[in-house]
Short mmCIF file of C-alpha atoms in Angstrom, two decimals:
data_model
loop_
_atom_site.label_atom_id
_atom_site.label_comp_id
_atom_site.label_asym_id
_atom_site.label_seq_id
_atom_site.Cartn_x
_atom_site.Cartn_y
_atom_site.Cartn_z
CA MET A 5 101.32 79.24 255.76
CA GLU A 6 100.86 75.94 257.76
CA PRO A 7 100.28 73.86 254.66
CA THR A 8 103.27 75.19 252.89
CA ARG A 9 105.70 74.12 256.15
CA ASN A 10 104.16 70.98 256.57
CA ARG A 11 104.86 69.68 253.09
CA LEU A 12 108.28 71.35 253.54
CA ILE A 13 108.57 68.60 256.21
CA GLU A 14 107.48 66.07 254.26
CA LEU A 15 110.09 66.76 251.41
CA LEU A 16 112.89 67.02 253.75
CA GLU A 17 111.61 63.94 255.45
CA THR A 18 111.25 61.82 252.59
CA SER A 19 114.92 62.93 251.90
CA ASP A 20 116.11 60.67 254.42
CA TYR A 21 118.33 62.70 255.88
CA GLU A 22 120.37 63.42 252.73
CA TYR A 23 120.36 67.12 251.49
CA VAL A 24 117.54 68.97 249.40
CA SER A 25 118.55 71.93 247.18
CA GLY A 26 116.95 75.35 248.24
CA GLN A 27 115.93 75.43 244.63
CA PHE A 28 114.20 72.16 244.07
CA LEU A 29 112.26 73.41 247.53
CA SER A 30 111.41 76.50 245.86
CA ASP A 31 110.11 75.15 242.57
CA LYS A 32 107.98 72.41 244.65
CA LEU A 33 106.68 74.58 247.01
CA HIS A 34 106.53 77.66 244.67
CA ILE A 35 108.15 80.43 247.34
CA SER A 36 110.79 82.11 246.79
CA ARG A 37 114.66 81.00 248.53
CA SER A 38 114.37 83.63 250.97
CA ALA A 39 110.87 82.46 252.13
CA ILE A 40 112.38 78.78 252.32
CA TRP A 41 115.02 80.20 254.72
CA LYS A 42 112.17 81.89 256.98
CA HIS A 43 110.78 79.04 257.16
CA MET A 44 113.50 76.99 258.26
CA LYS A 45 114.01 79.00 260.96
CA GLU A 46 110.82 78.75 262.25
CA LEU A 47 111.21 74.93 262.03
CA GLU A 48 114.14 75.66 264.67
CA LYS A 49 112.21 77.23 266.98
CA ASP A 50 109.94 74.45 267.22
CA GLY A 51 112.78 71.83 267.59
CA TYR A 52 114.14 70.85 264.53
CA ILE A 53 117.54 70.57 263.71
CA ILE A 54 118.26 71.54 260.31
CA GLU A 55 121.69 71.91 258.44
CA GLY A 56 122.00 74.02 255.21
CA VAL A 57 125.37 73.86 253.44
CA PRO A 58 125.82 76.38 250.41
CA ARG A 59 125.31 74.53 246.77
CA LYS A 60 124.34 71.33 248.54
CA GLY A 61 120.81 72.50 250.60
CA TYR A 62 119.38 71.82 253.61
CA ARG A 63 118.84 68.43 255.56
CA ILE A 64 117.24 67.38 258.94
CA VAL A 65 119.72 66.45 261.34
CA LYS A 66 117.23 65.72 263.98
CA SER A 67 113.48 66.02 264.30
CA PRO A 68 111.80 67.22 267.47
CA ASP A 69 109.93 65.16 270.48
CA LYS A 70 108.37 68.32 271.92
CA ILE A 71 104.80 68.29 271.85
CA SER A 72 103.28 71.89 270.10
CA ALA A 73 100.68 72.26 267.68
CA ASN A 74 103.11 72.66 265.05
CA THR A 75 104.87 69.23 265.65
CA LEU A 76 101.73 67.61 266.05
CA HIS A 77 100.33 68.60 262.53
CA TRP A 78 103.48 67.65 260.68
CA GLY A 79 103.23 64.47 259.49
CA LEU A 80 99.49 64.02 260.92
CA LYS A 81 97.74 62.17 258.46
CA THR A 82 93.78 62.64 259.60
CA ASN A 83 91.07 64.11 257.61
CA TRP A 84 89.49 66.13 260.45
CA LEU A 85 91.11 65.03 263.78
CA GLY A 86 93.16 67.13 265.21
CA LYS A 87 92.88 69.95 262.57
CA ASN A 88 92.50 72.22 265.56
CA ILE A 89 94.78 71.56 268.33
CA ILE A 90 95.09 73.90 271.41
CA HIS A 91 98.27 72.89 273.12
CA LYS A 92 99.11 74.26 276.93
CA PRO A 93 102.49 73.48 278.42
CA THR A 94 100.79 72.75 281.99
CA THR A 95 97.04 73.25 282.90
CA LYS A 96 94.73 71.99 285.62
CA SER A 97 92.97 69.21 283.56
CA THR A 98 92.64 69.17 279.76
CA GLN A 99 89.15 67.93 280.31
CA LEU A 100 88.47 71.61 281.85
CA ILE A 101 89.87 73.34 278.75
CA ALA A 102 87.72 71.01 276.25
CA HIS A 103 84.55 71.89 278.24
CA GLN A 104 85.21 75.52 277.80
CA ALA A 105 85.96 75.07 274.19
CA ALA A 106 83.59 73.30 273.22
CA GLN A 107 81.04 75.78 274.83
CA GLU A 108 82.63 78.33 272.68
CA ASN A 109 81.67 76.38 269.69
CA ALA A 110 85.03 74.67 269.16
CA GLU A 111 84.81 72.46 266.05
CA HIS A 112 84.28 68.81 265.92
CA GLY A 113 87.76 66.91 266.13
CA THR A 114 89.34 69.60 268.31
CA VAL A 115 92.04 67.99 270.39
CA ILE A 116 93.55 69.70 273.54
CA ILE A 117 96.82 68.37 275.23
CA ALA A 118 99.20 69.55 277.53
CA ASP A 119 102.84 68.75 278.88
CA GLU A 120 101.26 68.08 282.47
CA GLN A 121 98.01 68.18 284.37
CA THR A 122 98.23 69.67 287.79
CA GLU A 123 94.98 68.32 288.96
CA GLY A 124 94.20 65.79 286.16
CA LYS A 125 91.45 63.13 286.79
CA GLY A 126 89.77 60.31 286.49
CA ARG A 127 86.39 58.32 286.97
CA MET A 128 84.91 58.96 290.22
CA GLU A 129 86.89 62.11 290.61
CA ARG A 130 89.81 59.86 291.59
CA ARG A 131 93.13 61.92 290.65
CA TRP A 132 95.35 60.93 287.59
CA HIS A 133 99.14 61.69 288.10
CA SER A 134 100.21 63.39 285.02
CA SER A 135 104.05 64.58 284.83
CA LYS A 136 105.66 66.82 282.80
CA HIS A 137 106.32 65.60 279.33
CA LYS A 138 106.02 61.74 280.34
CA GLY A 139 102.89 60.76 279.44
CA ILE A 140 99.97 61.83 276.62
CA TRP A 141 97.41 64.11 278.55
CA MET A 142 94.60 64.87 275.94
CA SER A 143 91.16 65.23 275.61
CA ILE A 144 89.15 65.12 272.23
CA ILE A 145 85.96 67.24 271.64
CA LEU A 146 83.51 65.07 269.74
CA ARG A 147 80.00 66.10 268.18
CA PRO A 148 78.51 63.07 267.09
CA SER A 149 74.73 62.29 265.95
CA ILE A 150 74.25 59.67 268.30
CA LEU A 151 71.51 59.15 271.05
CA PRO A 152 73.04 60.25 274.67
CA SER A 153 72.20 56.49 275.58
CA ALA A 154 75.02 55.44 272.96
CA ALA A 155 77.58 57.40 274.55
CA PRO A 156 79.17 54.74 276.66
CA GLN A 157 80.23 52.83 273.59
CA LEU A 158 82.76 55.60 272.48
CA THR A 159 84.64 54.68 275.74
CA LEU A 160 84.64 51.19 275.00
CA LEU A 161 85.78 52.41 271.06
CA THR A 162 88.40 54.81 273.22
CA ALA A 163 89.87 52.18 274.92
CA THR A 164 90.28 49.54 271.84
CA VAL A 165 92.28 52.17 269.88
CA LEU A 166 94.86 52.81 272.86
CA ALA A 167 94.86 49.13 273.14
CA ASP A 168 95.89 48.81 269.48
CA VAL A 169 98.19 51.48 269.44
CA ILE A 170 99.85 50.25 272.36
CA THR A 171 100.12 46.69 270.87
CA GLU A 172 101.26 47.97 267.54
CA GLN A 173 103.88 50.43 268.50
CA THR A 174 105.32 48.65 271.20
CA THR A 175 106.72 45.38 272.57
CA ALA A 176 104.09 45.65 275.15
CA GLU A 177 100.78 43.33 275.55
CA ALA A 178 97.83 45.86 276.84
CA LYS A 179 94.48 44.36 278.08
CA ILE A 180 91.57 46.73 278.73
CA LYS A 181 89.70 46.30 282.32
CA TRP A 182 86.26 47.53 282.30
CA PRO A 183 85.02 49.96 282.08
CA ASN A 184 87.99 52.54 281.22
CA ASP A 185 91.23 51.21 282.13
CA LEU A 186 94.13 50.49 280.08
CA LEU A 187 96.93 47.43 281.92
CA ILE A 188 100.04 46.19 281.00
CA ASP A 189 101.29 42.85 283.17
CA GLY A 190 98.13 43.72 285.12
CA LYS A 191 98.91 47.45 286.18
CA LYS A 192 97.51 50.70 284.96
CA THR A 193 98.98 52.38 282.09
CA ALA A 194 96.02 54.52 280.93
CA GLY A 195 92.84 55.62 281.66
CA ILE A 196 89.78 57.33 279.92
CA LEU A 197 87.06 59.71 280.93
CA THR A 198 84.02 60.23 278.85
CA GLU A 199 81.76 63.38 279.75
CA MET A 200 79.22 65.01 277.75
CA GLN A 201 76.75 67.84 277.55
CA ALA A 202 73.06 66.74 276.44
CA GLU A 203 69.16 66.76 276.30
CA GLN A 204 67.56 63.64 276.32
CA ASP A 205 67.39 62.84 273.05
CA ARG A 206 70.63 64.66 271.28
CA ILE A 207 74.32 65.14 272.50
CA HIS A 208 75.62 68.75 272.18
CA TYR A 209 78.83 67.66 272.63
CA ILE A 210 81.27 64.77 274.19
CA VAL A 211 84.98 65.12 275.87
CA VAL A 212 86.84 61.56 275.47
CA GLY A 213 89.99 62.40 278.01
CA ILE A 214 92.87 59.95 277.47
CA GLY A 215 95.74 59.72 279.88
CA LEU A 216 98.67 57.30 278.76
CA ASN A 217 101.66 56.50 280.85
CA VAL A 218 104.62 56.77 278.48
CA ASN A 219 107.80 57.85 279.65
CA GLN A 220 107.60 57.06 283.42
CA THR A 221 110.74 54.73 285.43
CA SER A 222 109.12 53.01 287.70
CA ASP A 223 110.38 54.59 290.78
CA GLU A 224 108.82 57.82 289.33
CA PHE A 225 104.97 56.96 290.52
CA PRO A 226 104.00 58.36 293.57
CA GLY A 227 104.23 55.84 296.33
CA ILE A 228 100.65 55.12 297.08
CA ILE A 229 100.58 54.23 293.32
CA ASN A 230 104.14 53.02 292.60
CA ASP A 231 102.91 49.07 292.56
CA ARG A 232 99.66 49.53 290.34
CA ALA A 233 101.00 51.92 288.11
CA ALA A 234 102.72 51.15 284.88
CA SER A 235 104.21 53.03 281.80
CA LEU A 236 105.01 51.95 278.34
CA LYS A 237 108.79 52.57 279.32
CA SER A 238 108.60 50.68 282.34
CA ALA A 239 106.88 47.82 280.66
CA THR A 240 109.25 47.55 278.06
CA GLY A 241 112.53 49.02 279.22
CA GLU A 242 112.38 51.46 276.14
CA ASP A 243 111.91 55.26 275.69
CA GLN A 244 108.54 55.93 273.19
CA PRO A 245 108.80 59.08 271.43
CA ILE A 246 105.73 60.66 271.95
CA VAL A 247 104.85 62.90 269.12
CA PRO A 248 104.57 59.50 266.45
CA LEU A 249 102.37 58.17 269.25
CA ILE A 250 99.94 60.55 269.72
CA GLN A 251 100.02 61.05 265.93
CA GLN A 252 99.33 57.28 265.54
CA LEU A 253 96.56 57.51 268.27
CA LEU A 254 94.81 60.32 266.64
CA LEU A 255 94.66 58.69 263.29
CA LYS A 256 93.89 55.24 264.37
CA PHE A 257 90.85 56.82 266.56
CA GLU A 258 89.51 58.93 263.24
CA ARG A 259 89.40 55.34 261.37
CA SER A 260 87.53 53.66 264.38
CA TYR A 261 85.16 56.42 265.06
CA ASP A 262 84.26 56.85 261.10
CA THR A 263 83.71 53.22 261.14
CA PHE A 264 81.45 53.23 264.23
CA MET A 265 79.37 55.91 263.00
CA HIS A 266 78.63 54.46 259.50
CA HIS A 267 78.53 50.56 260.70
CA GLY A 268 77.68 50.92 264.42
CA PHE A 269 79.12 49.21 267.63
CA SER A 270 79.39 45.30 266.66
CA LYS A 271 82.85 45.84 265.08
CA VAL A 272 84.02 47.38 268.53
CA GLN A 273 82.58 44.83 271.08
CA THR A 274 84.23 42.29 268.97
CA LYS A 275 88.08 44.07 269.44
CA TRP A 276 86.70 45.10 273.02
CA GLU A 277 85.95 41.68 273.87
CA SER A 278 89.38 40.58 272.35
CA TYR A 279 91.44 42.79 274.49
CA GLY A 280 88.97 42.46 277.49
CA TYR A 281 90.97 41.44 280.90
CA ARG A 282 89.96 38.43 282.39
CA ILE A 283 86.99 37.76 280.17
CA GLY A 284 85.85 34.39 280.13
CA GLU A 285 86.63 33.85 283.71
CA THR A 286 85.03 33.92 286.96
CA ILE A 287 84.97 37.09 288.54
CA ARG A 288 83.81 38.21 292.28
CA ILE A 289 81.33 41.34 292.31
CA ARG A 290 80.00 43.05 295.31
CA THR A 291 76.57 44.85 295.27
CA ASN A 292 74.16 46.11 297.01
CA HIS A 293 74.96 44.34 299.95
CA LYS A 294 75.59 40.88 298.76
CA VAL A 295 78.65 39.28 296.69
CA LEU A 296 78.27 37.45 293.34
CA GLU A 297 80.71 35.30 291.78
CA ALA A 298 79.93 34.82 287.47
CA ALA A 299 81.98 34.33 284.37
CA PHE A 300 82.36 37.69 282.87
CA THR A 301 81.46 37.00 279.24
CA GLY A 302 81.72 40.41 277.36
CA VAL A 303 80.48 43.76 277.29
CA ALA A 304 76.86 45.22 276.03
CA GLU A 305 75.63 47.84 273.56
CA ASP A 306 75.28 50.23 276.70
CA GLY A 307 78.44 49.68 278.07
CA ALA A 308 77.26 47.26 280.72
CA LEU A 309 79.72 44.11 282.03
CA LEU A 310 77.72 40.83 280.89
CA ILE A 311 77.93 38.27 283.39
CA GLU A 312 76.81 34.62 283.36
CA THR A 313 75.22 33.06 286.51
CA GLY A 314 72.90 30.12 287.35
CA GLU A 315 70.55 32.05 286.77
CA GLY A 316 71.31 33.15 283.44
CA SER A 317 72.85 35.91 281.54
CA GLN A 318 72.88 39.82 283.32
CA LYS A 319 74.55 43.09 282.98
CA ILE A 320 76.43 45.22 285.62
CA TYR A 321 76.70 49.10 285.44
CA SER A 322 78.03 49.30 288.83
CA GLY A 323 79.27 47.48 291.46
CA GLU A 324 82.97 46.72 293.50
CA ILE A 325 84.58 44.13 291.30
CA GLU A 326 87.55 42.27 292.61
CA TRP A 327 89.79 42.04 289.76
CA PHE A 328 92.83 41.21 290.90
#
């Protein structure tokens, strides 16, 4: 049924809000006029407002911007990513559902998405505030044929995808703060959490979690993070339609992932460095009870931060970095 409904949406949307006759739809889809009517009723349940006029036909008056498996599938132009979507109105964390689904053999490219998370988390078990209908709270299940040591490259890849989508779809300018945050005007707008189940030489699956603040106003962030958090709306002054944003994110992720799997990390590395926050500047790093000042020069293939000191080039895997 779903491919038929997907095609029906395409036919209605390409008509540019003009009427499309029931007979034309019936001929194109090879189904009866009464079947067309039943599909229209299902579309209305998902938030489409459709006008039907005798002897004129049907037209879409308004498309929904509510997240559901259906609204995300309609118009999604990916080949494999998001063909299986698990949508939850509310959940503790999409990461938890993704791990469970992956252990139950969910296919590569399965997407878990929620309207809100009650216990969203970032790196180091930090809390991620995920308010209802205001952002993109999503996890992607991947089963890549790469070594576990290469998994950090997928965090860097995801960051470049988010930066591209923000830059291309809005007037905001995104920067990537190593290792996994997206900033707009120096404030955190998105975070990435990559977790995996693996043996020494083989990945069973990877779950890439994405949290992106979309339509919060600046006063909607909890007091403790209010001066450090931003959304696409607070940065641009404009509401952003969430469904098309998710579809664009999935399409760009699929293309970047496929390129990465065929051609390796070099393009990801170059793109990441073009968005890198404070790249080329001197930063201060606290590690093992000592403070180091060094030039931030880029990222290594294993995801490490590259710095240049008087003693030469070094890799940093962890440490407290004074970014601001």
